[in-house]
mmCIF file of C-alpha atoms in Angstrom:
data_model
loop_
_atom_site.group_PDB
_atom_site.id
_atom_site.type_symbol
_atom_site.label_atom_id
_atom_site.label_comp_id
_atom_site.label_asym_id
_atom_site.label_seq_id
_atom_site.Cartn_x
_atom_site.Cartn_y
_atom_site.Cartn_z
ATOM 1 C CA UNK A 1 -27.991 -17.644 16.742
ATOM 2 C CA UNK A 2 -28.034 -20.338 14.474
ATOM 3 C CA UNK A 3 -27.797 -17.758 11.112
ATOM 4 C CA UNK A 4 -24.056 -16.734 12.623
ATOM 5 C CA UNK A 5 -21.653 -18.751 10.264
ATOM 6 C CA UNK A 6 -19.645 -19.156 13.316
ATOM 7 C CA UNK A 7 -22.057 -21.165 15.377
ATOM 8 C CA UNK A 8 -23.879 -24.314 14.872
ATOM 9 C CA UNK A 9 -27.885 -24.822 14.952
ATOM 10 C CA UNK A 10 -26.934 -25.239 18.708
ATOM 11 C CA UNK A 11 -25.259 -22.400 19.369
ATOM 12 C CA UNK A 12 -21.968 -23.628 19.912
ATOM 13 C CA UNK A 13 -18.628 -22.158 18.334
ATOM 14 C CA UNK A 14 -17.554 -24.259 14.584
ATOM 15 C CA UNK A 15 -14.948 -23.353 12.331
ATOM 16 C CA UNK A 16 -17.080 -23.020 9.278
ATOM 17 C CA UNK A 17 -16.817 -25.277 6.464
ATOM 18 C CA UNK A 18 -15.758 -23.879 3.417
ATOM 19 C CA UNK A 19 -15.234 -27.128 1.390
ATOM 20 C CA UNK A 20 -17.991 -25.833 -1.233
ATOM 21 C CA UNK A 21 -17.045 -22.316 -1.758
ATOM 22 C CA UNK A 22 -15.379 -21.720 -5.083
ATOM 23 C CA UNK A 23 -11.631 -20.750 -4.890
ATOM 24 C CA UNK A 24 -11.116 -17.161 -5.710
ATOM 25 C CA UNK A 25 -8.245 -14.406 -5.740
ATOM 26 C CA UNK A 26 -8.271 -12.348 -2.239
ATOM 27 C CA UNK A 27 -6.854 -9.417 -1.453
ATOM 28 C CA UNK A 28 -7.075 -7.824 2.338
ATOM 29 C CA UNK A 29 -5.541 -4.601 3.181
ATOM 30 C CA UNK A 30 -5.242 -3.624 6.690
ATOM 31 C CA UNK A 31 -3.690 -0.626 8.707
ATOM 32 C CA UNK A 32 -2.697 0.463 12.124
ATOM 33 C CA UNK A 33 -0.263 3.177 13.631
ATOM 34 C CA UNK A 34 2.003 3.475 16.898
ATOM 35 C CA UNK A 35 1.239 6.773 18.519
ATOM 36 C CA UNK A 36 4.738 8.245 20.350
ATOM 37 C CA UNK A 37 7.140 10.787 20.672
ATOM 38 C CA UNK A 38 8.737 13.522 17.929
ATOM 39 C CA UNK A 39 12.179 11.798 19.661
ATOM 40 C CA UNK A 40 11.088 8.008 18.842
ATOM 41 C CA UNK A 41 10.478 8.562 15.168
ATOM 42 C CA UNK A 42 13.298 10.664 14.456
ATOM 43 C CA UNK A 43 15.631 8.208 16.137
ATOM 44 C CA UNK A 44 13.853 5.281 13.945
ATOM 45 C CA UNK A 45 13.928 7.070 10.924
ATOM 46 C CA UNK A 46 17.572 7.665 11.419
ATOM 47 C CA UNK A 47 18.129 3.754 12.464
ATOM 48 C CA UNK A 48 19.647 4.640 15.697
ATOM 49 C CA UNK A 49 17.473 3.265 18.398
ATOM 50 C CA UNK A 50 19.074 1.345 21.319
ATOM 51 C CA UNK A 51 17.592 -1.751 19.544
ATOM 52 C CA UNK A 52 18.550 -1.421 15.837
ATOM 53 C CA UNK A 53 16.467 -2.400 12.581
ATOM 54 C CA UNK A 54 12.851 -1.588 14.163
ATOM 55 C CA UNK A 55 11.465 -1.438 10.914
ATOM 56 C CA UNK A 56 13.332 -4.336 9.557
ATOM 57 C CA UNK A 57 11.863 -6.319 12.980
ATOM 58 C CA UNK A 58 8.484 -5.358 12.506
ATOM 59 C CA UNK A 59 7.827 -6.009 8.983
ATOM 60 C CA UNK A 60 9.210 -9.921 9.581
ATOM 61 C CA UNK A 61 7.108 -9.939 12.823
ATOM 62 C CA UNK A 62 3.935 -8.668 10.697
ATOM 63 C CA UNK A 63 4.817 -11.421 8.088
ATOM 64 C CA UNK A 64 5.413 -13.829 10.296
ATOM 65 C CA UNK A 65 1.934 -13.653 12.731
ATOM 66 C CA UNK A 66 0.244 -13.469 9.309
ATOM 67 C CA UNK A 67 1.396 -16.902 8.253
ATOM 68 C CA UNK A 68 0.411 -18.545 11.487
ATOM 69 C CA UNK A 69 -2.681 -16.409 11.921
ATOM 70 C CA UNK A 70 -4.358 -19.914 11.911
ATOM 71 C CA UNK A 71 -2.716 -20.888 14.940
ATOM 72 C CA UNK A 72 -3.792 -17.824 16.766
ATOM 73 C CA UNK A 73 -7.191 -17.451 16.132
ATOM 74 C CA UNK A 74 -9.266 -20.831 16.942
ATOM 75 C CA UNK A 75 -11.730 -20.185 13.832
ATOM 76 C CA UNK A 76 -9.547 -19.320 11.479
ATOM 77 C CA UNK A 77 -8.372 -21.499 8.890
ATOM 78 C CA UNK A 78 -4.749 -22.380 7.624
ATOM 79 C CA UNK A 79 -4.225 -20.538 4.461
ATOM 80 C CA UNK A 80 -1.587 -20.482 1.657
ATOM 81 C CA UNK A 81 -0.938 -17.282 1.248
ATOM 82 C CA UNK A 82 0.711 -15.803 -1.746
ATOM 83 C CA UNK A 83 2.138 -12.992 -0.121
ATOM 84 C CA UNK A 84 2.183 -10.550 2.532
ATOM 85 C CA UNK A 85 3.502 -7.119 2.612
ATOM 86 C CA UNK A 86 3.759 -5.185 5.746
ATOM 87 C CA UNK A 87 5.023 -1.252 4.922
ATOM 88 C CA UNK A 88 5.320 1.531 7.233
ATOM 89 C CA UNK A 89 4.595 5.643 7.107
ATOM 90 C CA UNK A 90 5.374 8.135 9.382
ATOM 91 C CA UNK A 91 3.774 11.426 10.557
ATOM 92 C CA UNK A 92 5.839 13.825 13.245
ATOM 93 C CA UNK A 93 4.184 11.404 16.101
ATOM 94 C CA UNK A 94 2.902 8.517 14.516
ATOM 95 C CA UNK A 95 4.483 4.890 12.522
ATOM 96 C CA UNK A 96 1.810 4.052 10.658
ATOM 97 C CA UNK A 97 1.324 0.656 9.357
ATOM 98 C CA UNK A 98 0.361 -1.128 6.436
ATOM 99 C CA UNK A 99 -0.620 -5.077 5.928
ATOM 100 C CA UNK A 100 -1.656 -6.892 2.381
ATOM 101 C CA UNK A 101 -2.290 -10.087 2.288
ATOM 102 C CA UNK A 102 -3.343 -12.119 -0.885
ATOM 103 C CA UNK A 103 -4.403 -15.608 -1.292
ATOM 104 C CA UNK A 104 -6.411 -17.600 -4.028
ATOM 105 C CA UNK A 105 -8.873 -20.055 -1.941
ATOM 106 C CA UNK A 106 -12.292 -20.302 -0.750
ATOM 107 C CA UNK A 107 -12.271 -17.793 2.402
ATOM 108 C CA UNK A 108 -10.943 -14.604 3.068
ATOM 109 C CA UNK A 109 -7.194 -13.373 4.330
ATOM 110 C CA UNK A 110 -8.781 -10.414 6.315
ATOM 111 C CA UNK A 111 -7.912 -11.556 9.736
ATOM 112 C CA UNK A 112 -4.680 -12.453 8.026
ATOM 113 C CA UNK A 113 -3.979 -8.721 7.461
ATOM 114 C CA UNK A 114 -5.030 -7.301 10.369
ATOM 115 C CA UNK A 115 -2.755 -10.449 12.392
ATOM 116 C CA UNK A 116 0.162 -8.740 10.483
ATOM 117 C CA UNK A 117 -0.689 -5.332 11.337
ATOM 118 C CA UNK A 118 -1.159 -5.930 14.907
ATOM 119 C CA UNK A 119 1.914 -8.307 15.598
ATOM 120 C CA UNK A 120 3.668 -5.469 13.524
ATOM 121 C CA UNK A 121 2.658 -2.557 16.030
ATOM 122 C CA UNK A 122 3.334 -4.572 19.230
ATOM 123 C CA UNK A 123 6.746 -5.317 17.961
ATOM 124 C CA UNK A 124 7.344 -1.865 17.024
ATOM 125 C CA UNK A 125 6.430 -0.963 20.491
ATOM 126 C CA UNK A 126 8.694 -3.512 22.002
ATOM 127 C CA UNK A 127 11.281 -1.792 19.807
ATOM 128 C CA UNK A 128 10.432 1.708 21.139
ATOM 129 C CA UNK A 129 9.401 0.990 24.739
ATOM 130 C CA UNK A 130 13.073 2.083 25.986
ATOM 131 C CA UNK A 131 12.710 5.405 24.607
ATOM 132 C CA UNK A 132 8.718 5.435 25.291
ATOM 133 C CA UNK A 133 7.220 3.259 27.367
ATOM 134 C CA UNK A 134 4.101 5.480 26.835
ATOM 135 C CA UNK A 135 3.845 4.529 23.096
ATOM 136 C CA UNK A 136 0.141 3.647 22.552
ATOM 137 C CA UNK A 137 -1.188 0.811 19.232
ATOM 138 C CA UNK A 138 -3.838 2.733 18.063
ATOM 139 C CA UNK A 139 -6.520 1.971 15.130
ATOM 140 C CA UNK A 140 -5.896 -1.421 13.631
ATOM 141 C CA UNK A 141 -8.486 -1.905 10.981
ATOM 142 C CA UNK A 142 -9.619 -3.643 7.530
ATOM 143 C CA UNK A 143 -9.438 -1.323 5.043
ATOM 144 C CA UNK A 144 -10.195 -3.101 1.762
ATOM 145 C CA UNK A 145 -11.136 -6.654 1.084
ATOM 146 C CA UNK A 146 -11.175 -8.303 -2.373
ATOM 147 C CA UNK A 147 -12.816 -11.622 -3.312
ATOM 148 C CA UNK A 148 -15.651 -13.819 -2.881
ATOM 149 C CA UNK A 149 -18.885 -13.677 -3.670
ATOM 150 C CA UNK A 150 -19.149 -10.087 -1.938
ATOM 151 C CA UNK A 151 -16.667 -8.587 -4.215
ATOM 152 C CA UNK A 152 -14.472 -5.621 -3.632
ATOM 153 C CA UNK A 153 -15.068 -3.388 0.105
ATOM 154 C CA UNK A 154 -12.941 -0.513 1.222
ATOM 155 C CA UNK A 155 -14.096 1.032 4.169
ATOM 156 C CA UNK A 156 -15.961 4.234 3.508
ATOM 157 C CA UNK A 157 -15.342 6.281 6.858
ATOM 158 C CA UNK A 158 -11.422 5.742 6.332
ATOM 159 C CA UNK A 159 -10.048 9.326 6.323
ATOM 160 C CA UNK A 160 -12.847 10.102 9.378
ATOM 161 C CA UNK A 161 -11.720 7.276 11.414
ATOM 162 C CA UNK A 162 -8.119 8.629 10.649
ATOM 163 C CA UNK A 163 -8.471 12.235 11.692
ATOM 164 C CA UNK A 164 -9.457 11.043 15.343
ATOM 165 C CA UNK A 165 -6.715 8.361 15.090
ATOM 166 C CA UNK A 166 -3.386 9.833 13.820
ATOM 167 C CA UNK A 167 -2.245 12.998 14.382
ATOM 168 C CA UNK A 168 -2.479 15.039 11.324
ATOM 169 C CA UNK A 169 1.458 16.220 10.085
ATOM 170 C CA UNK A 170 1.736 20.071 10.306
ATOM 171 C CA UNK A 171 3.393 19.985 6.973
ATOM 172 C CA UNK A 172 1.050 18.342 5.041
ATOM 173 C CA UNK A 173 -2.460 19.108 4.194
ATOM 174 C CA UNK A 174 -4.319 16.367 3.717
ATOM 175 C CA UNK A 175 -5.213 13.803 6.359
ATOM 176 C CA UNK A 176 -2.567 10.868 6.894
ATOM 177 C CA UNK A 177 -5.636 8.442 5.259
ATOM 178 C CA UNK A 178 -4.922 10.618 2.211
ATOM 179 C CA UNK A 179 -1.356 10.049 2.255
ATOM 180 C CA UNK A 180 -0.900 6.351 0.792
ATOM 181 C CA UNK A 181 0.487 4.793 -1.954
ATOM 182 C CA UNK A 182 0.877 2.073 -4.005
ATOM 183 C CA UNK A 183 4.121 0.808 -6.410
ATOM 184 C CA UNK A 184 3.277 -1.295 -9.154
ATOM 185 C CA UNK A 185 6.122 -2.484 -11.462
ATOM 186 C CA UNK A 186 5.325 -3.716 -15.021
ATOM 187 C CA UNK A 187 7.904 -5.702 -15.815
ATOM 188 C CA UNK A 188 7.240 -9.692 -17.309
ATOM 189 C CA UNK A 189 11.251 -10.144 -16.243
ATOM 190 C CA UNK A 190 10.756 -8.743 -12.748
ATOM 191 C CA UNK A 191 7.534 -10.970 -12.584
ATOM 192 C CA UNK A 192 9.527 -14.349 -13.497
ATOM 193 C CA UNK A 193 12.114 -14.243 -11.179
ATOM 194 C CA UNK A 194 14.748 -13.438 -13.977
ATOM 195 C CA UNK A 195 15.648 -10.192 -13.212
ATOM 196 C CA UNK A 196 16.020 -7.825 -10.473
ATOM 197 C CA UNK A 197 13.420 -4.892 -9.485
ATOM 198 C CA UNK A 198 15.971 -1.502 -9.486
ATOM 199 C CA UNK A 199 12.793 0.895 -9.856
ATOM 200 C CA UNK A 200 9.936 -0.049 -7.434
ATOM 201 C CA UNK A 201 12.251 -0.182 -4.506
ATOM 202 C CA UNK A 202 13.138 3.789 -5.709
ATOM 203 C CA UNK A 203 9.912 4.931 -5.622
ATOM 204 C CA UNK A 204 8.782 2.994 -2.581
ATOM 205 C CA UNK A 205 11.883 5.313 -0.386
ATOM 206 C CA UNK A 206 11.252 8.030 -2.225
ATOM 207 C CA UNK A 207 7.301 7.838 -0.985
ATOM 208 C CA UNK A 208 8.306 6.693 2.702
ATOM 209 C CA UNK A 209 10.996 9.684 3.038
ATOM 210 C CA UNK A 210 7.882 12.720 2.309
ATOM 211 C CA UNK A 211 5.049 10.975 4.440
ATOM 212 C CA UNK A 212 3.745 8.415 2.624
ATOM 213 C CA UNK A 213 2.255 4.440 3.818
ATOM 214 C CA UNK A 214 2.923 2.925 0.793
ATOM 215 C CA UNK A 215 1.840 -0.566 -0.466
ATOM 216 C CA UNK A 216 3.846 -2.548 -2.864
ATOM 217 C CA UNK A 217 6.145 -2.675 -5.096
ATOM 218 C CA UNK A 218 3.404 -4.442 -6.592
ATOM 219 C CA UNK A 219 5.112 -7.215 -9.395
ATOM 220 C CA UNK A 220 3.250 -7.490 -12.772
ATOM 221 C CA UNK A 221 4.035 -9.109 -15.734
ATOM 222 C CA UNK A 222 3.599 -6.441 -18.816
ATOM 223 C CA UNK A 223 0.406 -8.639 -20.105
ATOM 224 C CA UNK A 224 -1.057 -8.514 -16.604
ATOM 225 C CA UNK A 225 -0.786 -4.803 -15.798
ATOM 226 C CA UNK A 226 -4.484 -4.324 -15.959
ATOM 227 C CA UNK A 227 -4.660 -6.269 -13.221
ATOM 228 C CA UNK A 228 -1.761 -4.817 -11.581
ATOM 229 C CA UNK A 229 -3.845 -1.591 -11.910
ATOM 230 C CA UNK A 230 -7.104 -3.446 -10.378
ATOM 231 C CA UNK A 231 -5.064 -4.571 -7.515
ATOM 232 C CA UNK A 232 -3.260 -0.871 -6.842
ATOM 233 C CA UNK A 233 -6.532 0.819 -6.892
ATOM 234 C CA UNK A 234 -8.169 -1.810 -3.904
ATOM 235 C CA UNK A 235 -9.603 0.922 -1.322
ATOM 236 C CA UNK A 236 -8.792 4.482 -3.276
ATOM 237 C CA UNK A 237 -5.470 5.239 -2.582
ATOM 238 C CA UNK A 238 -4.518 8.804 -3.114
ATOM 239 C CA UNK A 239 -1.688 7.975 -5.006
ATOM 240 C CA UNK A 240 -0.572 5.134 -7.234
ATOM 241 C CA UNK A 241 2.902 5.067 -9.038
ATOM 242 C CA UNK A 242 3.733 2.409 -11.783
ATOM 243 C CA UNK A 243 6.826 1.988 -13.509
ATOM 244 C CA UNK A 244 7.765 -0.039 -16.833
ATOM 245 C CA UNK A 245 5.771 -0.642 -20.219
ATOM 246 C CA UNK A 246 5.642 2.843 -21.440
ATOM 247 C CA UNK A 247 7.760 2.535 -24.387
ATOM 248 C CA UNK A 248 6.830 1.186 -28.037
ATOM 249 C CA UNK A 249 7.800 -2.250 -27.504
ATOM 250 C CA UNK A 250 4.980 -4.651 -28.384
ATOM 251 C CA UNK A 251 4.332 -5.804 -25.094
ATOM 252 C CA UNK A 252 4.517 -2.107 -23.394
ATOM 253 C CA UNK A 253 0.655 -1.735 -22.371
ATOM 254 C CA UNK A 254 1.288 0.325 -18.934
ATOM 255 C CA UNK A 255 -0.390 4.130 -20.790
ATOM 256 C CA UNK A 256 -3.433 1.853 -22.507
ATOM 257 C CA UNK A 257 -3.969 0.079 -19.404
ATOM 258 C CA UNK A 258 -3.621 3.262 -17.600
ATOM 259 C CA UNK A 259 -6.167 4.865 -19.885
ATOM 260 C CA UNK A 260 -8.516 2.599 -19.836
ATOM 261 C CA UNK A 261 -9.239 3.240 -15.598
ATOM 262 C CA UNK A 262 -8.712 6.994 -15.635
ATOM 263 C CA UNK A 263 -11.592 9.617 -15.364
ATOM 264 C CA UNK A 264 -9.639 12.280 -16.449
ATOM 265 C CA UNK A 265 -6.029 13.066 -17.797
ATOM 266 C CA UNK A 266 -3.542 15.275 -16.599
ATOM 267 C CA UNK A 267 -1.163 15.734 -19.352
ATOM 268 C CA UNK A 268 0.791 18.611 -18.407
ATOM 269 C CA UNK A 269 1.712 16.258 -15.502
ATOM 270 C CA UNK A 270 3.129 13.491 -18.310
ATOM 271 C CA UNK A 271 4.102 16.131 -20.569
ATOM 272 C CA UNK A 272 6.676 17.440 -16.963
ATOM 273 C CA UNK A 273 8.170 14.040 -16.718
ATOM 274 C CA UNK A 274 9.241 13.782 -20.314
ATOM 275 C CA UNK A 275 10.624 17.092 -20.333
ATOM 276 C CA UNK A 276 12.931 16.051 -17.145
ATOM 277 C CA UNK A 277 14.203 12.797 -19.206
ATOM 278 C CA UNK A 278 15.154 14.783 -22.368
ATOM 279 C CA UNK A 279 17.521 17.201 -20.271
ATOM 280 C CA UNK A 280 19.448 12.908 -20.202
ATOM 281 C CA UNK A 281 18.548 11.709 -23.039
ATOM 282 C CA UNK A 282 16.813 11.774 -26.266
ATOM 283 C CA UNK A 283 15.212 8.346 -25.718
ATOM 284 C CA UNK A 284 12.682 10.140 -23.341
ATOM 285 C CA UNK A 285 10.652 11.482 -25.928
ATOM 286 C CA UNK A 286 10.029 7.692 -26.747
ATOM 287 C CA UNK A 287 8.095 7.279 -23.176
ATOM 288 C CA UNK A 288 4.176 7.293 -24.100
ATOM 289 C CA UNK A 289 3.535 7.347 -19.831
ATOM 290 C CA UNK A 290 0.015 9.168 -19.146
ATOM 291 C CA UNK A 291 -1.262 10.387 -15.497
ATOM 292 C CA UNK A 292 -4.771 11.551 -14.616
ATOM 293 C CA UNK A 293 -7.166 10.623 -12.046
ATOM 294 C CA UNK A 294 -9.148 7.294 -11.176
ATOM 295 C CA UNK A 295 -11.483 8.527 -9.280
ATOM 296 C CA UNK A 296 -9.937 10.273 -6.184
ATOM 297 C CA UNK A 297 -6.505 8.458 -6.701
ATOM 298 C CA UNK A 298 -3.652 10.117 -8.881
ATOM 299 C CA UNK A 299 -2.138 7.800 -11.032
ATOM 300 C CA UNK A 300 1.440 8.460 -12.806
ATOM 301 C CA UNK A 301 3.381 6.391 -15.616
ATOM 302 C CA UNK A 302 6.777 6.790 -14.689
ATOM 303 C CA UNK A 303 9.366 4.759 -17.408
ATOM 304 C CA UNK A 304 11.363 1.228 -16.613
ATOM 305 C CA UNK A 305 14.824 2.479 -16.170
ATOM 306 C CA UNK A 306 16.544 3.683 -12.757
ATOM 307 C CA UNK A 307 17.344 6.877 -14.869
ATOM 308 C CA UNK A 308 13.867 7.850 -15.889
ATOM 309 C CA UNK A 309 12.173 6.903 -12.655
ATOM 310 C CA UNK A 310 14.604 9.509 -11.029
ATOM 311 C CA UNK A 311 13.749 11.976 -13.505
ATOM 312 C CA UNK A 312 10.301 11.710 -13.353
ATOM 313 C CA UNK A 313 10.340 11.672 -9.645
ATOM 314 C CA UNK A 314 12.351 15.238 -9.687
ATOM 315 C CA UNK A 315 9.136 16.587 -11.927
ATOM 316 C CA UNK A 316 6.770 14.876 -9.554
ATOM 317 C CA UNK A 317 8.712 16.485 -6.503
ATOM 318 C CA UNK A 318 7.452 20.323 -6.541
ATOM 319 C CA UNK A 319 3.676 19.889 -6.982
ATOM 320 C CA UNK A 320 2.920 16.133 -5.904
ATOM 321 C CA UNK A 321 1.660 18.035 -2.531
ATOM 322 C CA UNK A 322 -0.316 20.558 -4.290
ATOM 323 C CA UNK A 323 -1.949 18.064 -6.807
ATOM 324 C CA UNK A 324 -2.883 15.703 -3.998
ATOM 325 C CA UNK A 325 -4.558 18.820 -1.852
ATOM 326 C CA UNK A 326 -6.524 19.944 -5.214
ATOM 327 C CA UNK A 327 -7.925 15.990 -5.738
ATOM 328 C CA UNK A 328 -9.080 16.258 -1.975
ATOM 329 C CA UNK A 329 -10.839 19.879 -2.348
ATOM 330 C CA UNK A 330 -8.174 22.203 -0.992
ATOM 331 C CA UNK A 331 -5.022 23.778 -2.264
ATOM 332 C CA UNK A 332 -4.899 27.617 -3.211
ATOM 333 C CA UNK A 333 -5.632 28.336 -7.169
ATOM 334 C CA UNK A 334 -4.290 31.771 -6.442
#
């Protein structure tokens, strides 16, 4: 018993001491869904429950366990957390949920994550319980870690443990697993505090409204978008979506950085988006945004303006479905 970190040479329960370990950045992703009725999610998705602002309850709920996760959990240890995000996804019966958590310190923010998702689920049952008392917290489980001396770990029987899990949307062909996304915004304004984000929260509703659990928007300053890219790509998401630093300004880096983690290009796809911006304006020629794939995950450049990012969601719009069923093996060629 003694080789459990969690027990002394006795056998008795510690809170491990992790004065030695080197501090480090951490990342923990973590996901659950509420299983319920077709009624319950169109009435949330339409913000007319008897109790109003589920979503808006949950996510501070989610935030809020996070923080005191420490108070919760004996073992744990009190954290300062850099952020936590808590998004949600829906299928025709299902809320799923999303939890990151990020720290930089000597242990992990795993249980962190999952603390959000779960406090996030019970409150979204609370929320629901008039309309479904029946509603059933299904699933809540790590699904990427970052950090330490283990590295990076996504869980590799995700989209198995997510067929038996959530019920798979008629419309859409892929498994709900397949259906998340991540926002990252390149902007070194955005980043500072000195100006406001008017394109990540765009793409993040645009996701949400066609089926999508979407992380982010992810904040980057233009000289760290490498590692915005890094942090985006934590547990293989099918799709990831930036936005800024594809122009010719000196400190636009977004299509190199881009570049650099892609497998293979999909030009036609960038080619599309440029096409919608010059039916605006002639400045779209100017955007040098690539897609392609990084591994199983398709990645887009979409420009820094509220303009372009509409445009180049409108190109995205008719085969974003198709592309994503080709990446996982299906989708007709006919």
């Amino acid at each position: 018993m003694s080789e459990l970190s969690h027990l002394d040479d006795q056998g008795r329960a510690r809170m491990v001491d992790v004065s030695t370990k080197s501090d480090t950045h951490r990342i923990a992703v973590a996901a659950g869904e509420l299983a319920t009725t077709a009624e319950v999610i169109a009435l949330v998705r339409a913000d007319d429950m008897p109790k109003a602002d589920v979503l808006a309850t949950a996510r501070i709920a989610g935030i809020g366990a996070a923080k005191r996760t420490w108070e919760l959990i004996p073992l744990c240890h009190q954290l300062a957390l850099s952020t936590v995000k808590v998004t949600f996804g829906f299928t025709d019966t299902t809320i799923t949920i999303e939890a990151v958590a990020k720290t930089t310190g000597p242990t992990g923010v795993e249980m962190e994550a999952l603390t959000a998702v779960a406090v996030a689920g019970l409150t979204l049952h609370d929320m629901v319980k008039a309309v479904d008392p029946a509603a059933v917290l299904n699933g809540v489980r790590l699904v990427s870690k970052e950090g330490g001396k283990r590295g990076r770990w996504f869980r590799a029987d995700a989209p198995e443990q997510a067929d038996t899990s959530i019920p798979e949307p008629t419309s859409i062909p892929e498994p709900p697993a397949a259906r998340s996304a991540v926002v990252v915004v390149s902007s070194t304004g955005v980043a500072a505090g000195t100006r406001d984000d008017k394109t990540g929260p765009t793409i993040e509703r645009w996701l949400t409204e066609r089926g999508f659990s979407v992380r982010g928007p992810l904040i980057y300053a233009d000289a760290r978008i490498s590692s915005g890219l890094a942090d985006a790509l934590t547990g293989s998401p099918a799709l990831v979506i930036t936005t800024g630093g594809t122009g010719a300004s000196p400190t636009d880096g977004t299509p190199e950085a881009t570049l650099a983690v892609l497998d293979r290009e999909l030009p036609g796809v960038a080619d599309s988006i440029r096409r919608h911006g010059l039916d605006v304006t002639p400045h779209a020629v100017l955007s040098r945004g690539v897609a392609g794939l990084a591994g199983t995950t398709v990645v887009v450049n979409l420009p820094g303006s509220p303009r372009g990012v509409k445009d180049g969601l409108a190109a995205l719009d008719p085969i974003l479905d198709h592309l994503l069923a080709q990446v996982s093996g299906g989708g007709a060629h006919e």
